[in-house]
């Protein structure tokens, strides 16, 4: 089924309107994200998409925040609900992993409430030492 789709790492191909709608209206992690914040996130990241080869319509998106040398954070991974279950997520993650292979990154991290099985197929695993990781949460609107 994925023969009708192609992976791209070209930021110029990203359909910013579609990506903003997906992330701000349909994601569980960033509801209500403003268009300005989404555009800034796109501009400050490496971006990836999957596109229908017949229509060139974007059907999936992800971005990666990285120094390009040692570490990357994979985030905003989204597959259009209309094409879920057809291998699009696997095509996206495989493309990202292959795109990053020449960089020699020591670690690619991500956080997800779902799709653990998909990521496991590409070598992602739960943190070996989760107690070593810390985070600082805050409300940027307060």
Coordinates of N, CA and C in Angstrom, one line a residue, residues 7-137:
X7 N 8.4 9.5 0.9 CA 9.0 10.2 2.0 C 9.8 11.4 1.5
X8 N 9.8 12.5 2.3 CA 10.5 13.6 1.9 C 11.1 14.3 3.2
X9 N 12.3 14.8 3.1 CA 12.9 15.6 4.2 C 13.1 17.1 3.7
X10 N 12.4 17.5 2.7 CA 12.5 18.8 2.1 C 11.4 19.7 2.8
X11 N 11.9 20.7 3.6 CA 11.0 21.6 4.3 C 10.1 22.4 3.3
X12 N 10.6 22.6 2.1 CA 9.8 23.4 1.2 C 8.5 22.6 0.8
X13 N 8.5 21.3 1.0 CA 7.3 20.6 0.6 C 6.2 20.5 1.7
X14 N 6.6 20.9 2.9 CA 5.7 20.8 4.1 C 4.5 21.7 3.8
X15 N 3.3 21.1 4.0 CA 2.0 21.9 3.9 C 1.7 22.4 5.2
X16 N 2.2 23.6 5.5 CA 2.1 24.2 6.8 C 0.6 24.4 7.3
X17 N -0.3 24.6 6.4 CA -1.7 24.7 6.8 C -2.2 23.4 7.4
X18 N -1.9 22.3 6.6 CA -2.4 21.0 7.0 C -1.7 20.6 8.3
X19 N -0.4 20.8 8.4 CA 0.3 20.4 9.6 C -0.2 21.2 10.8
X20 N -0.4 22.5 10.7 CA -1.0 23.2 11.8 C -2.4 22.7 12.2
X21 N -3.2 22.4 11.3 CA -4.5 21.9 11.6 C -4.4 20.5 12.3
X22 N -3.6 19.6 11.8 CA -3.4 18.3 12.5 C -2.9 18.5 14.0
X23 N -1.9 19.3 14.1 CA -1.3 19.4 15.5 C -2.2 20.2 16.4
X24 N -2.7 21.3 16.0 CA -3.5 22.1 16.9 C -4.9 21.6 17.1
X25 N -5.5 20.9 16.2 CA -6.9 20.4 16.3 C -7.0 18.9 16.6
X26 N -6.1 18.1 16.2 CA -6.3 16.7 16.3 C -5.2 16.0 17.2
X27 N -4.1 16.6 17.5 CA -3.2 15.9 18.4 C -3.6 16.0 19.8
X28 N -3.1 15.0 20.6 CA -3.4 15.0 22.1 C -2.3 15.8 22.8
X29 N -1.2 16.1 22.2 CA -0.1 16.7 22.9 C 0.0 18.3 22.7
X30 N -0.7 18.8 21.7 CA -0.5 20.3 21.5 C -1.8 20.9 21.0
X31 N -3.0 20.6 21.6 CA -4.2 21.2 21.2 C -4.2 22.7 21.4
X32 N -4.6 23.4 20.4 CA -4.7 24.9 20.4 C -3.3 25.5 20.1
X33 N -2.3 24.8 19.7 CA -1.0 25.5 19.3 C -1.3 26.5 18.3
X34 N -0.8 27.7 18.5 CA -1.0 28.8 17.5 C -0.2 28.5 16.2
X35 N -0.7 29.1 15.1 CA 0.0 29.0 13.8 C 1.4 29.6 13.9
X36 N 1.5 30.7 14.6 CA 2.9 31.3 14.8 C 3.8 30.3 15.5
X37 N 3.4 29.7 16.5 CA 4.2 28.7 17.3 C 4.6 27.5 16.4
X38 N 3.6 27.1 15.6 CA 3.8 25.9 14.8 C 4.8 26.3 13.7
X39 N 4.7 27.4 13.1 CA 5.6 27.8 12.0 C 7.0 28.0 12.6
X40 N 7.1 28.5 13.8 CA 8.4 28.7 14.5 C 9.0 27.3 14.7
X41 N 8.2 26.4 15.2 CA 8.7 25.0 15.4 C 9.2 24.4 14.1
X42 N 8.5 24.5 13.0 CA 8.9 24.0 11.7 C 10.2 24.7 11.3
X43 N 10.3 26.0 11.5 CA 11.5 26.7 11.0 C 12.7 26.3 11.9
X44 N 12.5 25.9 13.1 CA 13.6 25.6 14.0 C 14.0 24.1 14.0
X45 N 13.4 23.3 13.1 CA 13.5 21.9 13.2 C 13.9 21.3 11.8
X46 N 14.3 20.0 11.8 CA 14.3 19.2 10.6 C 12.9 18.7 10.4
X47 N 12.4 18.7 9.2 CA 11.0 18.3 9.0 C 10.9 17.2 8.0
X48 N 9.9 16.4 8.2 CA 9.7 15.2 7.4 C 8.2 15.0 7.0
X49 N 8.0 14.5 5.8 CA 6.6 14.3 5.4 C 6.5 13.0 4.6
X50 N 5.3 12.5 4.5 CA 4.9 11.5 3.5 C 3.8 12.1 2.7
X51 N 4.0 11.8 1.4 CA 3.1 12.4 0.4 C 2.5 11.4 -0.5
X52 N 1.2 11.6 -0.9 CA 0.6 10.7 -1.9 C 1.2 11.0 -3.3
X53 N 1.7 10.0 -4.0 CA 2.4 10.3 -5.2 C 1.5 10.8 -6.3
X54 N 0.2 10.4 -6.3 CA -0.7 10.8 -7.3 C -1.1 12.3 -7.2
X55 N -1.5 12.6 -5.9 CA -2.0 14.0 -5.7 C -1.0 15.0 -5.1
X56 N 0.1 14.4 -4.6 CA 1.1 15.2 -3.9 C 0.6 15.7 -2.6
X57 N -0.5 15.2 -2.1 CA -1.1 15.7 -0.8 C -0.3 15.1 0.3
X58 N 0.0 15.9 1.3 CA 0.7 15.5 2.5 C -0.2 14.6 3.3
X59 N 0.3 13.4 3.8 CA -0.5 12.5 4.6 C 0.1 12.2 5.9
X60 N 1.4 12.7 6.2 CA 2.0 12.5 7.5 C 3.1 13.5 7.7
X61 N 3.4 13.7 8.9 CA 4.4 14.8 9.3 C 5.1 14.4 10.6
X62 N 6.4 14.8 10.7 CA 7.1 14.7 11.9 C 8.2 15.7 11.8
X63 N 8.7 16.1 13.0 CA 9.9 17.0 13.0 C 10.9 16.5 14.0
X64 N 12.1 17.0 13.9 CA 13.1 16.6 14.8 C 14.0 17.8 15.2
X65 N 14.1 17.9 16.5 CA 15.0 19.0 17.1 C 16.3 18.3 17.4
X66 N 17.4 18.9 16.8 CA 18.7 18.2 16.9 C 19.8 19.2 16.7
X67 N 21.0 18.8 17.3 CA 22.2 19.5 17.0 C 22.9 18.9 15.8
X68 N 22.3 17.8 15.3 CA 22.8 17.2 14.1 C 24.1 16.4 14.3
X69 N 24.5 16.2 15.5 CA 25.7 15.5 15.8 C 25.6 14.4 16.9
X70 N 24.9 14.8 18.0 CA 24.9 13.8 19.1 C 23.5 13.4 19.6
X71 N 22.5 14.3 19.4 CA 21.2 14.0 20.0 C 20.1 14.6 19.1
X72 N 19.0 13.9 19.2 CA 17.8 14.4 18.5 C 16.5 14.1 19.3
X73 N 15.5 14.9 19.2 CA 14.2 14.7 19.8 C 13.2 14.6 18.7
X74 N 12.6 13.5 18.5 CA 11.6 13.3 17.5 C 10.2 13.7 18.0
X75 N 9.5 14.6 17.4 CA 8.3 15.1 17.9 C 7.2 15.4 16.8
X76 N 6.0 15.7 17.3 CA 4.9 16.1 16.4 C 4.7 15.1 15.3
X77 N 4.9 13.8 15.6 CA 4.6 12.8 14.6 C 3.1 12.6 14.5
X78 N 2.6 12.8 13.2 CA 1.2 12.7 13.0 C 0.9 12.1 11.6
X79 N 0.0 11.1 11.6 CA -0.5 10.5 10.3 C -1.9 10.9 10.2
X80 N -2.3 11.3 9.0 CA -3.7 11.7 8.7 C -4.6 10.5 9.0
X81 N -5.6 10.7 9.8 CA -6.5 9.6 10.2 C -7.1 8.8 9.0
X82 N -7.2 9.5 7.8 CA -7.7 8.8 6.7 C -6.8 7.7 6.1
X83 N -5.6 7.8 6.4 CA -4.6 6.8 5.9 C -4.0 5.9 6.9
X84 N -4.4 6.0 8.2 CA -3.8 5.2 9.2 C -4.1 3.8 9.0
X85 N -3.2 2.9 9.4 CA -3.3 1.5 9.2 C -2.8 1.0 7.8
X86 N -2.2 1.8 7.1 CA -1.7 1.5 5.7 C -0.2 1.5 5.6
X87 N 0.5 1.6 6.7 CA 2.0 1.6 6.7 C 2.6 2.9 6.5
X88 N 1.8 4.0 6.6 CA 2.3 5.3 6.4 C 3.2 5.7 7.6
X89 N 2.8 5.4 8.8 CA 3.7 5.7 9.9 C 5.0 5.0 9.8
X90 N 5.0 3.7 9.4 CA 6.3 3.0 9.3 C 7.1 3.6 8.2
X91 N 6.5 4.0 7.1 CA 7.3 4.7 6.0 C 7.9 6.0 6.5
X92 N 7.2 6.8 7.3 CA 7.7 8.0 7.9 C 8.9 7.7 8.9
X93 N 8.7 6.8 9.8 CA 9.7 6.6 10.8 C 11.0 5.9 10.1
X94 N 10.8 5.0 9.2 CA 11.9 4.5 8.5 C 12.7 5.5 7.7
X95 N 12.0 6.4 7.1 CA 12.6 7.5 6.4 C 13.4 8.4 7.3
X96 N 12.9 8.7 8.5 CA 13.6 9.5 9.5 C 14.8 8.8 10.0
X97 N 14.7 7.6 10.3 CA 15.9 6.8 10.8 C 17.0 6.8 9.7
X98 N 16.6 6.5 8.5 CA 17.6 6.5 7.4 C 18.2 7.8 7.1
X99 N 17.4 8.9 7.2 CA 17.9 10.2 7.0 C 18.9 10.6 8.1
X100 N 18.7 10.1 9.3 CA 19.6 10.4 10.5 C 20.8 9.5 10.6
X101 N 20.8 8.3 9.9 CA 21.9 7.4 10.0 C 23.3 8.0 9.7
X102 N 23.4 8.8 8.7 CA 24.8 9.4 8.4 C 25.2 10.4 9.4
X103 N 24.3 10.9 10.2 CA 24.7 11.9 11.2 C 25.5 11.3 12.4
X104 N 25.3 10.0 12.6 CA 26.0 9.3 13.7 C 25.4 9.7 15.1
X105 N 24.2 10.1 15.2 CA 23.6 10.5 16.5 C 23.7 9.4 17.5
X106 N 24.0 9.8 18.7 CA 24.1 8.8 19.8 C 22.8 8.4 20.3
X107 N 21.8 9.3 20.2 CA 20.5 9.0 20.8 C 19.4 9.8 20.1
X108 N 18.3 9.2 19.7 CA 17.1 9.8 19.3 C 16.0 9.5 20.3
X109 N 15.5 10.5 20.9 CA 14.5 10.4 21.9 C 13.1 10.7 21.4
X110 N 12.1 10.2 22.0 CA 10.7 10.6 21.7 C 9.8 10.3 22.9
X111 N 8.7 10.9 22.9 CA 7.7 10.6 24.0 C 6.4 10.4 23.3
X112 N 5.7 9.3 23.7 CA 4.5 9.0 23.0 C 3.5 8.3 24.0
X113 N 2.2 8.5 23.8 CA 1.2 7.8 24.6 C 0.7 6.6 23.8
X114 N 1.1 6.5 22.5 CA 0.6 5.4 21.7 C 1.7 5.0 20.7
X115 N 1.4 4.1 19.8 CA 2.3 3.6 18.8 C 3.7 3.1 19.2
X116 N 3.7 2.6 20.4 CA 5.0 2.0 20.9 C 5.5 0.9 20.0
X117 N 4.5 0.1 19.5 CA 4.9 -1.1 18.6 C 5.5 -0.6 17.3
X118 N 5.0 0.5 16.8 CA 5.6 1.0 15.6 C 7.0 1.5 15.8
X119 N 7.3 2.2 16.8 CA 8.6 2.7 17.1 C 9.6 1.6 17.4
X120 N 9.1 0.6 18.1 CA 9.9 -0.6 18.5 C 10.5 -1.3 17.2
X121 N 9.7 -1.3 16.2 CA 10.2 -1.9 14.9 C 11.4 -1.2 14.4
X122 N 11.7 0.0 14.8 CA 12.8 0.8 14.3 C 13.9 1.0 15.4
X123 N 13.9 0.2 16.4 CA 14.9 0.2 17.5 C 14.6 1.1 18.7
X124 N 13.5 1.7 18.7 CA 13.2 2.5 19.9 C 12.7 1.6 21.0
X125 N 13.1 2.0 22.3 CA 12.8 1.2 23.4 C 12.6 2.1 24.6
X126 N 11.9 1.6 25.6 CA 11.7 2.4 26.8 C 13.1 2.8 27.4
X127 N 13.1 3.9 28.1 CA 14.4 4.4 28.7 C 15.0 3.3 29.6
X128 N 16.2 3.0 29.4 CA 16.9 2.1 30.3 C 17.1 2.6 31.7
X129 N 17.3 3.9 31.8 CA 17.4 4.5 33.1 C 16.5 5.8 33.2
X130 N 15.3 5.5 33.3 CA 14.3 6.6 33.3 C 14.5 7.6 34.4
X131 N 15.1 7.1 35.5 CA 15.3 7.9 36.7 C 16.4 9.0 36.5
X132 N 17.2 8.8 35.4 CA 18.2 9.7 35.1 C 17.7 10.9 34.3
X133 N 16.5 10.8 33.7 CA 15.9 11.8 32.9 C 15.1 12.8 33.8
X134 N 15.2 14.0 33.5 CA 14.4 15.0 34.3 C 13.7 15.9 33.3
X135 N 12.7 16.6 33.7 CA 12.0 17.6 32.9 C 11.6 18.8 33.7
X136 N 11.4 19.9 33.1 CA 10.8 21.1 33.8 C 9.6 21.5 33.0
X137 N 8.5 21.4 33.6 CA 7.2 21.8 32.9 C 6.8 23.2 33.4

